Tab-separated table of C-alpha atoms in Angstrom:
chain	number	residue	atom	x	y	z
A	1	ALA	CA	4.220	-21.253	-22.580
A	2	GLN	CA	2.876	-17.966	-21.535
A	3	ARG	CA	5.485	-15.115	-21.648
A	4	VAL	CA	5.506	-11.664	-21.220
A	5	THR	CA	8.944	-9.536	-22.231
A	6	GLN	CA	9.328	-5.846	-21.413
A	7	PRO	CA	12.563	-5.353	-22.734
A	8	GLU	CA	13.370	-1.812	-20.875
A	9	LYS	CA	13.627	-1.866	-17.019
A	10	LEU	CA	13.923	1.865	-17.079
A	11	LEU	CA	12.788	4.465	-19.595
A	12	SER	CA	13.338	8.222	-18.979
A	13	VAL	CA	11.624	10.936	-21.230
A	14	PHE	CA	11.296	14.686	-21.111
A	15	LYS	CA	7.792	16.387	-20.287
A	16	GLY	CA	5.908	16.757	-23.718
A	17	ALA	CA	7.826	13.934	-25.612
A	18	PRO	CA	6.128	10.888	-27.222
A	19	VAL	CA	6.497	7.622	-24.671
A	20	GLU	CA	6.521	4.140	-25.707
A	21	LEU	CA	6.701	1.202	-23.360
A	22	LYS	CA	7.506	-2.011	-25.345
A	23	CYS	CA	5.820	-5.140	-24.599
A	24	ASN	CA	6.196	-8.640	-26.330
A	25	TYR	CA	4.074	-11.908	-25.605
A	26	SER	CA	4.397	-15.310	-26.149
A	27	TYR	CA	1.091	-17.544	-26.091
A	28	SER	CA	-0.340	-20.359	-27.882
A	29	GLY	CA	-3.910	-19.602	-28.376
A	30	SER	CA	-5.927	-15.834	-28.299
A	31	PRO	CA	-4.661	-14.027	-25.288
A	32	GLU	CA	-6.063	-10.989	-23.741
A	33	LEU	CA	-3.717	-8.219	-22.930
A	34	PHE	CA	-3.505	-5.724	-20.200
A	35	TRP	CA	-1.234	-2.533	-18.947
A	36	TYR	CA	-1.233	-2.063	-15.074
A	37	VAL	CA	0.230	0.886	-13.540
A	38	GLN	CA	1.546	1.362	-9.980
A	39	TYR	CA	1.917	5.004	-9.212
A	40	SER	CA	4.218	6.015	-6.203
A	41	ARG	CA	2.651	4.668	-2.844
A	42	GLN	CA	-0.545	3.390	-4.608
A	43	ARG	CA	-1.634	0.094	-5.508
A	44	LEU	CA	-1.591	-1.751	-8.864
A	45	GLN	CA	-4.173	-0.750	-11.050
A	46	LEU	CA	-5.520	-1.333	-14.451
A	47	LEU	CA	-4.552	1.366	-17.182
A	48	LEU	CA	-6.166	-0.382	-20.119
A	49	ARG	CA	-6.659	-3.523	-21.832
A	50	HIS	CA	-6.879	-4.464	-25.621
A	51	ILE	CA	-10.451	-5.661	-26.067
A	52	SER	CA	-11.528	-2.397	-24.899
A	53	ARG	CA	-9.661	-0.443	-27.461
A	54	GLU	CA	-9.672	2.668	-25.411
A	55	SER	CA	-7.432	5.659	-24.276
A	56	ILE	CA	-6.979	6.046	-20.676
A	57	LYS	CA	-5.044	9.158	-19.707
A	58	GLY	CA	-3.663	9.598	-23.240
A	59	PHE	CA	-2.243	6.315	-23.270
A	60	THR	CA	-3.154	3.796	-26.249
A	61	ALA	CA	-1.903	0.173	-26.835
A	62	ASP	CA	-2.518	-1.806	-30.063
A	63	LEU	CA	-2.210	-5.688	-30.279
A	64	ASN	CA	-0.201	-6.645	-32.920
A	65	LYS	CA	-0.821	-10.392	-33.422
A	66	GLY	CA	1.841	-10.788	-36.203
A	67	GLU	CA	4.593	-9.319	-34.091
A	68	THR	CA	2.940	-10.635	-30.836
A	69	SER	CA	3.443	-7.058	-29.057
A	70	PHE	CA	1.148	-4.732	-27.191
A	71	HIS	CA	3.251	-1.546	-26.938
A	72	LEU	CA	1.832	1.326	-24.837
A	73	LYS	CA	2.005	4.595	-26.169
A	74	LYS	CA	1.280	8.286	-25.311
A	75	PRO	CA	1.985	11.152	-27.504
A	76	PHE	CA	2.948	13.804	-24.981
A	77	ALA	CA	4.175	12.787	-21.779
A	78	GLN	CA	3.352	14.342	-18.518
A	79	GLU	CA	5.077	14.411	-15.192
A	80	GLU	CA	2.324	12.645	-13.550
A	81	ASP	CA	2.954	9.576	-15.781
A	82	SER	CA	6.081	8.727	-13.793
A	83	ALA	CA	5.170	5.199	-12.487
A	84	MET	CA	5.859	1.443	-12.804
A	85	TYR	CA	3.996	-0.046	-15.853
A	86	TYR	CA	3.417	-3.662	-16.447
A	87	CYS	CA	2.412	-5.615	-19.108
A	88	ALA	CA	0.245	-8.557	-18.518
A	89	LEU	CA	-1.813	-11.379	-20.341
A	90	SER	CA	-4.415	-14.097	-19.574
A	91	GLY	CA	-6.111	-16.819	-21.672
A	92	LYS	CA	-9.475	-15.833	-23.005
A	93	GLY	CA	-11.741	-15.599	-19.768
A	94	ALA	CA	-9.135	-16.724	-17.311
A	95	GLN	CA	-8.065	-14.745	-14.280
A	96	LYS	CA	-4.641	-15.687	-14.060
A	97	LEU	CA	-2.363	-13.165	-15.027
A	98	VAL	CA	1.070	-13.368	-16.458
A	99	PHE	CA	3.014	-10.307	-15.934
A	100	GLY	CA	6.252	-8.918	-17.463
A	101	GLN	CA	8.995	-7.494	-15.394
A	102	GLY	CA	7.866	-3.935	-15.434
A	103	THR	CA	9.475	-0.666	-16.801
A	104	ARG	CA	10.059	2.139	-14.531
A	105	LEU	CA	8.891	5.317	-16.690
A	106	THR	CA	10.386	8.575	-15.450
A	107	ILE	CA	8.968	11.856	-16.989
A	108	ASN	CA	11.566	14.797	-16.613
A	109	PRO	CA	10.537	18.203	-16.325
B	1	LYS	CA	-17.218	0.666	-2.600
B	2	ALA	CA	-14.452	-0.242	-0.459
B	3	GLY	CA	-11.467	-1.447	-2.495
B	4	VAL	CA	-9.704	-4.856	-1.594
B	5	THR	CA	-8.161	-5.236	1.737
B	6	GLN	CA	-5.312	-7.432	3.299
B	7	THR	CA	-4.556	-8.334	6.600
B	8	PRO	CA	-1.805	-8.166	8.053
B	9	ARG	CA	0.168	-5.317	6.114
B	10	TYR	CA	3.594	-6.571	7.393
B	11	LEU	CA	4.802	-9.853	8.975
B	12	ILE	CA	7.929	-11.445	10.299
B	13	LYS	CA	8.405	-14.978	10.642
B	14	THR	CA	11.481	-17.183	11.100
B	15	ARG	CA	12.183	-20.139	9.074
B	16	GLY	CA	10.064	-23.254	9.631
B	17	GLN	CA	7.243	-21.392	10.780
B	18	GLN	CA	3.775	-21.147	8.991
B	19	VAL	CA	1.750	-17.945	8.097
B	20	THR	CA	-1.578	-17.340	7.141
B	21	LEU	CA	-2.709	-14.118	5.082
B	22	SER	CA	-5.976	-12.884	4.517
B	23	CYS	CA	-7.691	-10.812	1.887
B	24	SER	CA	-11.308	-9.391	1.675
B	25	PRO	CA	-12.483	-8.642	-1.828
B	26	ILE	CA	-14.502	-5.721	-3.241
B	27	SER	CA	-18.230	-6.515	-2.524
B	28	GLY	CA	-19.627	-8.585	-5.283
B	29	HIS	CA	-16.665	-10.044	-6.541
B	30	ARG	CA	-16.329	-13.815	-6.576
B	31	SER	CA	-12.899	-14.301	-7.994
B	32	VAL	CA	-9.699	-13.958	-5.668
B	33	SER	CA	-6.279	-14.543	-6.819
B	34	TRP	CA	-2.994	-14.411	-5.145
B	35	TYR	CA	0.445	-13.412	-6.631
B	36	GLN	CA	3.904	-13.309	-5.040
B	37	GLN	CA	5.995	-10.317	-5.849
B	38	THR	CA	9.882	-10.334	-5.563
B	39	PRO	CA	12.588	-8.206	-6.994
B	40	GLY	CA	13.884	-11.106	-8.598
B	41	GLN	CA	11.121	-12.727	-9.948
B	42	GLY	CA	8.690	-9.918	-10.385
B	43	LEU	CA	4.914	-10.849	-10.048
B	44	GLN	CA	4.164	-14.380	-10.401
B	45	PHE	CA	0.503	-16.065	-10.041
B	46	LEU	CA	-0.204	-18.363	-7.251
B	47	PHE	CA	-3.593	-19.308	-7.468
B	48	GLU	CA	-7.383	-18.285	-8.138
B	49	TYR	CA	-10.260	-19.105	-6.150
B	50	PHE	CA	-13.728	-18.611	-7.299
B	51	SER	CA	-17.063	-19.763	-5.475
B	52	GLU	CA	-14.780	-21.458	-2.874
B	53	THR	CA	-12.981	-23.615	-5.558
B	54	GLN	CA	-9.677	-23.437	-6.590
B	55	ARG	CA	-9.764	-22.908	-10.464
B	56	ASN	CA	-6.353	-22.122	-11.303
B	57	LYS	CA	-2.932	-22.626	-9.705
B	58	GLY	CA	0.647	-21.293	-10.461
B	59	ASN	CA	3.988	-23.251	-10.371
B	60	PHE	CA	4.543	-23.012	-6.708
B	61	PRO	CA	5.145	-25.732	-4.223
B	62	GLY	CA	2.598	-27.632	-1.948
B	63	ARG	CA	4.000	-25.400	0.941
B	64	PHE	CA	1.601	-22.729	-0.625
B	65	SER	CA	-2.237	-23.289	-0.284
B	66	GLY	CA	-5.468	-21.392	-0.365
B	67	ARG	CA	-8.858	-21.255	0.693
B	68	GLN	CA	-11.824	-19.256	-0.020
B	69	PHE	CA	-15.067	-18.868	2.066
B	70	SER	CA	-18.625	-18.405	1.210
B	71	ASN	CA	-18.557	-14.803	1.511
B	72	SER	CA	-15.676	-14.677	-1.129
B	73	ARG	CA	-12.876	-13.875	1.674
B	74	SER	CA	-9.655	-15.653	0.986
B	75	GLU	CA	-6.835	-16.769	2.926
B	76	MET	CA	-3.247	-18.155	1.893
B	77	ASN	CA	-1.230	-20.280	3.862
B	78	VAL	CA	2.330	-20.876	3.603
B	79	SER	CA	3.697	-23.704	5.623
B	80	THR	CA	7.357	-24.430	6.472
B	81	LEU	CA	8.595	-21.067	5.709
B	82	GLU	CA	11.891	-20.688	3.807
B	83	LEU	CA	14.112	-17.379	3.516
B	84	GLY	CA	12.868	-17.242	-0.414
B	85	ASP	CA	9.540	-16.981	0.697
B	86	SER	CA	10.274	-13.218	1.837
B	87	ALA	CA	7.897	-11.085	-0.472
B	88	LEU	CA	5.109	-8.692	-1.157
B	89	TYR	CA	1.951	-11.033	-1.550
B	90	LEU	CA	-0.927	-9.392	-3.276
B	91	CYS	CA	-4.438	-10.198	-3.516
B	92	ALA	CA	-6.754	-9.290	-6.624
B	93	SER	CA	-10.478	-9.554	-6.958
B	94	SER	CA	-12.792	-9.717	-9.944
B	95	TRP	CA	-16.192	-10.651	-11.019
B	96	GLY	CA	-14.661	-13.824	-12.413
B	97	GLN	CA	-16.815	-14.602	-15.082
B	98	GLY	CA	-16.903	-13.957	-18.883
B	99	ALA	CA	-14.244	-12.150	-20.534
B	100	THR	CA	-11.190	-11.122	-18.193
B	101	GLY	CA	-11.932	-7.868	-16.797
B	102	ALA	CA	-10.013	-5.596	-14.487
B	103	GLN	CA	-8.444	-7.288	-11.569
B	104	TYR	CA	-8.599	-4.879	-8.377
B	105	PHE	CA	-5.492	-5.210	-6.337
B	106	GLY	CA	-5.172	-4.901	-2.568
B	107	PRO	CA	-2.195	-3.044	-0.885
B	108	GLY	CA	-0.300	-6.414	0.037
B	109	THR	CA	1.147	-8.257	2.631
B	110	ARG	CA	4.730	-7.893	3.152
B	111	LEU	CA	6.303	-11.068	4.577
B	112	LEU	CA	9.825	-11.221	5.604
B	113	VAL	CA	11.216	-14.656	6.705
B	114	LEU	CA	14.354	-14.526	8.987
């Protein structure tokens, strides 16, 4: 079964502090992992995906197949990072996304 | 490029009625996926269409159906509405071929069933 777990519904950190949003997955096969973000009053949008190995807005995420995790990290949080973050997976080449329940990140000034 | 558009944005229906939602993908995108978002269940995949064919289907009853037209625009239909169908329905488009790329989401249609 495909499953994505984001253990924290809410996460609050101070500006300038490091941020880590946790994501664990269950998938029999080679998944593709993504982080999507939804800022206030905006659409859901792709933040980054594991196959690109990129850093977007200072965020990075490493796929750890041994621990079946894809945690999202940023060394220094900024107030504009406050948003809802969703971890998602799909089968290779498939367009079906399985989402976690989301983590609401709040950056305090 | 214009983004994904969905119509209508808001809808109020009563139990037993049926509803049709529309989605226009980004120009050139051939894959359209539909998701249901509720506070309790989160974001759940409904189905995906590619080149007018349903390619993937989620775990929803047969009351939920969809179709895609030759211009890639898609509609989803829910028949015999139930109170539990109240949700935000999101449409997403993508190229649909090769490795899974970014899915571009629309603003959603908020459906309230009374």
